[in-house]
Amino acid sequence: MAFASSGDLAAKEETFAELAPGVYALTAEGDPNVGAIEGPDFVVCFEARATPVAARRWLGRLRERTDKPVRYLVLSHYHAVRVLGASAFGAAEIIAHTETKRLIAERGREDWASEFARMPRLFEDPDSIPGLTWPTLTFTDRMVIPLGGDRELVLVHCGRGHTAGDIVAWLPHERILFAGDLVEAQAALYTGDAFHTEWASSTLDNVQGLGAEVLVGGRGAVAAGADAVFAAIAQSRHFLDELRRTVGAAHAARGTLKDAFQAAHDALAPEFGGWPIFEHCLPFNVQRYWDELDGIDWPRIWTAERDREVWAALKDS
Ligand SMILES: [Zn+2]
């Protein structure tokens, strides 16, 4: 099997939606989603895509609706496919969690090389990337952007989850939530840099507690309606719980990493195997939760070389 998503070369169909007046999302059949929220004389963009060229295609769609300047670009977390297109937005401020800035400093270069090798299709014109993306505004718990009248955008850190520094963008007036990679809608979860136990419990509880009626996950279609939002959050939690149960059992029985991978694959594939990036993510997911069980709190850095080693150990043997 081709390494990670390197064999996935078919372009995905993009769907542009106006979720409420001045609130936009672009979804793409399991490729990373992006969004935008209009203020009185500015726009807030959520997520930046992998390259400036890929970002400009999204901005082209957005510019059919509004020509207000992008004042804020919000990055939900540090992963390359969501941040390296940032220069295209010309944003006055780039907002992220303090831990995201720390992760970019610590492992931004390595993550760029790793993600480029795992998902080359997302890196449209990789030479257009000017360098790492550096947040200009950071926070730890919560930040509010007034949008005029009784509208506001609330950026919230719900706890550690997909990474140490995930933030969600919440519109309480419209009850719309941009959840980043903390919630996926009919797409597999990537947990290679995750804090599984916290994510599956208090963090998703906090996401749920916002009471969204429309949810844009990191990948997959928009979940519209309270039932669909509930289902997307439940699906994400169930994926994590099954991964924890199977890998945890193999670890407790002093089995091998390969045993754990096989058990997780057997348990998850019937329900999730057909969803985007499932096969690609699972080896990295199992390795990271195994590390957590070994007492490694801070995720080890994925490099292009370590990616290949784990893939070879779990997928090619
Ligand atoms: Zn991510």
XYZ file of C-alpha atoms and ligand atoms in Angstrom:
318
model
C 0.000 0.000 0.000
C 1.282 3.478 -0.876
C 2.763 5.400 2.063
C 0.134 7.403 4.022
C -1.927 9.464 1.522
C 0.833 9.675 -1.094
C -1.261 7.538 -3.456
C -4.343 9.749 -3.049
C -4.126 11.956 -6.116
C -7.763 12.454 -7.112
C -8.962 16.049 -6.680
C -11.894 16.481 -4.304
C -15.027 18.426 -5.064
C -15.324 21.615 -3.024
C -18.639 22.820 -1.611
C -19.110 26.485 -0.670
C -21.912 27.255 1.777
C -23.233 30.400 3.485
C -24.318 28.971 6.864
C -25.865 32.229 8.106
C -25.605 35.796 6.803
C -21.866 36.482 6.497
C -20.729 33.057 7.771
C -19.083 30.835 5.181
C -17.576 27.354 4.965
C -15.776 25.507 2.219
C -15.785 21.738 2.636
C -14.062 19.277 0.334
C -15.068 15.624 0.670
C -12.690 14.959 3.552
C -9.906 17.409 2.678
C -9.271 20.099 5.350
C -12.194 22.523 5.712
C -11.915 26.317 5.914
C -14.290 29.064 6.990
C -14.835 32.816 7.199
C -16.950 35.201 9.273
C -17.792 38.766 8.246
C -17.573 41.619 10.715
C -18.772 45.189 10.032
C -15.689 46.203 8.026
C -13.442 43.161 8.168
C -13.384 39.384 7.739
C -12.115 36.692 10.121
C -10.772 33.622 8.298
C -10.520 30.257 9.990
C -7.672 27.990 8.804
C -5.214 28.750 6.020
C -4.728 25.585 3.912
C -1.376 24.039 2.981
C 0.002 26.612 0.552
C -0.680 30.212 -0.532
C -1.814 28.929 -3.945
C -4.389 26.607 -2.327
C -5.446 29.455 -0.011
C -5.949 31.836 -2.956
C -8.416 29.437 -4.558
C -10.485 29.597 -1.359
C -10.140 33.382 -1.160
C -11.369 33.569 -4.761
C -14.627 31.913 -3.691
C -14.907 34.169 -0.644
C -14.308 37.291 -2.744
C -17.450 36.511 -4.755
C -19.344 37.404 -1.531
C -17.302 40.086 0.215
C -14.340 42.357 -0.478
C -13.753 43.303 3.180
C -10.109 42.905 4.219
C -9.016 39.933 6.314
C -8.211 41.438 9.714
C -7.787 38.141 11.576
C -6.636 34.734 10.447
C -7.405 32.137 13.128
C -5.385 28.908 13.139
C -7.092 26.052 15.000
C -3.749 24.278 15.573
C -0.213 24.005 14.206
C -0.493 21.330 11.495
C 1.150 22.305 8.201
C -1.854 21.592 5.955
C -3.827 24.214 7.905
C -1.253 26.957 8.400
C 1.348 27.200 5.626
C -0.968 29.073 3.235
C -1.270 31.977 5.708
C 0.668 34.558 3.676
C -2.098 34.638 1.025
C -4.595 36.228 3.428
C -2.677 39.436 4.116
C -4.169 39.314 7.622
C -3.381 42.084 10.109
C -3.180 39.480 12.900
C -2.659 35.709 12.923
C -4.286 34.227 16.034
C -3.427 30.885 17.638
C -3.129 29.224 21.036
C 0.102 29.782 22.959
C 0.870 26.054 22.695
C 0.468 26.248 18.919
C 3.170 28.905 18.767
C 5.356 26.736 20.981
C 4.782 23.691 18.725
C 5.625 25.668 15.585
C 8.893 26.770 17.183
C 9.677 23.288 18.425
C 8.649 21.150 15.427
C 7.232 23.317 12.631
C 10.001 22.381 10.189
C 9.721 18.658 10.899
C 5.928 18.752 10.659
C 6.123 20.533 7.291
C 8.378 17.786 5.860
C 6.261 15.039 7.423
C 2.920 16.334 6.152
C 4.292 17.115 2.693
C 5.374 13.470 2.317
C 2.143 12.114 3.798
C -0.283 14.266 1.770
C 1.488 15.711 -1.289
C -1.768 16.441 -3.149
C -2.722 19.137 -0.625
C 0.520 21.039 -1.238
C -0.456 22.858 -4.448
C 2.648 24.665 -5.685
C 4.739 24.008 -2.551
C 7.329 26.568 -3.685
C 4.769 29.291 -2.980
C 5.207 28.736 0.788
C 7.422 31.566 2.084
C 8.396 29.793 5.334
C 6.853 28.825 8.635
C 3.702 30.664 9.753
C 4.132 32.604 12.999
C 1.107 33.656 15.080
C 1.111 37.356 16.007
C -1.571 37.086 18.749
C -1.838 34.171 21.175
C -4.040 33.296 24.146
C -4.528 30.385 26.528
C -8.258 30.112 27.397
C -10.565 32.435 25.509
C -10.601 35.468 23.230
C -13.578 37.463 21.961
C -13.752 39.305 18.625
C -16.744 41.735 18.538
C -18.587 41.574 15.216
C -20.977 44.500 15.743
C -24.386 44.599 17.438
C -24.918 41.507 19.549
C -22.706 39.385 17.323
C -19.348 38.152 18.495
C -16.864 35.425 17.658
C -15.530 33.564 20.678
C -12.297 31.632 20.318
C -12.111 28.914 22.948
C -9.492 26.404 24.076
C -11.632 23.437 25.195
C -8.650 21.493 26.557
C -5.924 19.365 25.022
C -7.113 17.079 22.252
C -5.979 16.705 18.642
C -2.902 18.695 19.723
C -1.869 20.557 22.870
C -3.202 23.850 21.498
C -6.508 23.386 19.669
C -8.961 26.258 19.533
C -12.520 26.343 18.223
C -14.375 29.369 16.801
C -17.857 29.804 18.265
C -20.628 32.137 17.111
C -23.108 32.151 20.049
C -25.661 34.344 18.233
C -25.789 32.063 15.175
C -24.986 28.888 17.198
C -22.367 27.904 14.606
C -19.122 26.204 15.640
C -15.907 25.799 13.662
C -14.363 22.882 15.564
C -11.036 22.347 13.792
C -9.726 18.783 14.034
C -11.311 18.160 17.459
C -14.411 16.898 15.620
C -14.626 15.227 12.224
C -17.860 14.560 10.336
C -17.634 11.190 8.625
C -13.868 11.385 8.294
C -11.275 9.491 10.336
C -9.465 11.203 13.210
C -5.738 11.876 13.162
C -4.370 11.416 16.688
C -0.610 11.265 16.112
C -0.036 14.383 18.257
C -3.016 13.888 20.519
C -3.867 13.611 24.196
C -6.378 10.810 23.778
C -7.848 10.527 27.264
C -8.392 14.256 27.744
C -9.769 14.641 24.204
C -12.305 11.800 24.610
C -13.555 13.117 27.956
C -13.386 16.711 29.190
C -12.382 18.343 25.900
C -15.253 16.881 23.868
C -17.579 17.536 26.825
C -16.602 21.203 26.580
C -17.183 21.234 22.816
C -20.577 19.627 23.321
C -21.417 22.088 26.078
C -21.285 25.049 23.701
C -24.602 23.863 22.274
C -23.884 24.292 18.579
C -26.673 23.800 16.051
C -24.309 23.856 13.071
C -20.808 22.389 13.229
C -17.996 22.615 10.715
C -15.494 19.906 11.605
C -11.899 19.709 10.473
C -12.854 17.405 7.634
C -16.128 16.202 6.152
C -19.481 17.809 5.418
C -21.129 20.513 7.537
C -23.229 18.990 10.340
C -26.498 20.942 10.204
C -29.000 20.618 13.043
C -28.551 19.658 16.689
C -28.898 15.938 15.912
C -26.173 16.029 13.248
C -23.878 18.011 15.579
C -24.455 15.480 18.340
C -23.732 12.626 15.916
C -20.447 14.159 14.717
C -19.202 14.677 18.280
C -20.343 11.174 19.285
C -18.631 9.648 16.264
C -15.363 11.383 17.115
C -15.586 10.237 20.745
C -16.435 6.670 19.694
C -13.400 6.544 17.387
C -11.174 7.636 20.284
C -12.806 5.232 22.744
C -12.352 2.227 20.432
C -8.741 3.155 19.760
C -8.091 3.505 23.510
C -9.870 0.251 24.334
C -8.035 -1.907 21.784
C -4.563 -0.397 22.077
C -4.960 -0.264 25.851
C -5.775 -3.986 26.003
C -2.768 -4.940 23.861
C -0.496 -2.748 25.981
C -1.837 -4.186 29.255
C -1.329 -7.731 27.946
C 2.314 -6.840 27.153
C 1.658 -7.385 23.472
C 3.541 -5.703 20.652
C 2.760 -2.444 18.871
C 1.834 -4.560 15.867
C -0.689 -6.509 17.991
C -2.192 -3.206 19.082
C -2.384 -1.953 15.516
C -4.117 -5.136 14.361
C -6.650 -5.010 17.192
C -7.410 -1.339 16.554
C -7.753 -1.953 12.824
C -10.102 -4.902 13.378
C -12.294 -2.863 15.722
C -12.392 0.386 13.741
C -12.331 -0.686 10.085
C -15.923 -1.975 9.848
C -17.287 1.409 10.894
C -14.599 3.869 9.822
C -12.514 2.027 7.197
C -14.206 3.643 4.211
C -13.789 7.196 5.472
C -11.124 9.647 4.292
C -7.572 9.155 5.639
C -8.450 6.145 7.840
C -5.682 3.827 6.589
C -3.247 6.720 6.371
C -3.730 7.838 9.977
C -4.100 4.636 11.941
C -0.408 3.614 12.275
C 0.502 7.070 13.605
C -2.550 7.096 15.886
C -1.697 3.727 17.433
C 1.950 4.702 17.949
C 0.986 7.916 19.744
C -1.507 6.289 22.109
C 1.032 3.533 22.828
C 3.500 6.272 23.755
C 0.913 7.821 26.079
C 0.456 4.461 27.784
C 4.226 4.315 28.168
C 4.008 7.591 30.092
C 5.188 9.927 27.312
C 3.013 13.009 27.887
C 4.493 15.398 25.337
C 4.133 13.889 21.823
C 7.325 12.812 20.130
C 8.161 14.782 16.986
C 7.142 13.175 13.693
C 9.868 13.450 11.104
C 9.699 12.209 7.520
C 12.079 9.414 8.583
C 10.147 8.371 11.691
C 6.933 8.358 9.649
C 8.457 5.804 7.279
C 9.761 3.625 10.113
C 6.383 3.389 11.844
C 4.615 2.815 8.537
C 7.037 0.014 7.601
C 6.688 -1.640 11.006
C 2.884 -1.618 11.012
C 1.714 -1.613 7.394
C 4.385 -3.312 5.308
C 5.297 -6.309 7.417
Zn -4.531 18.507 12.450
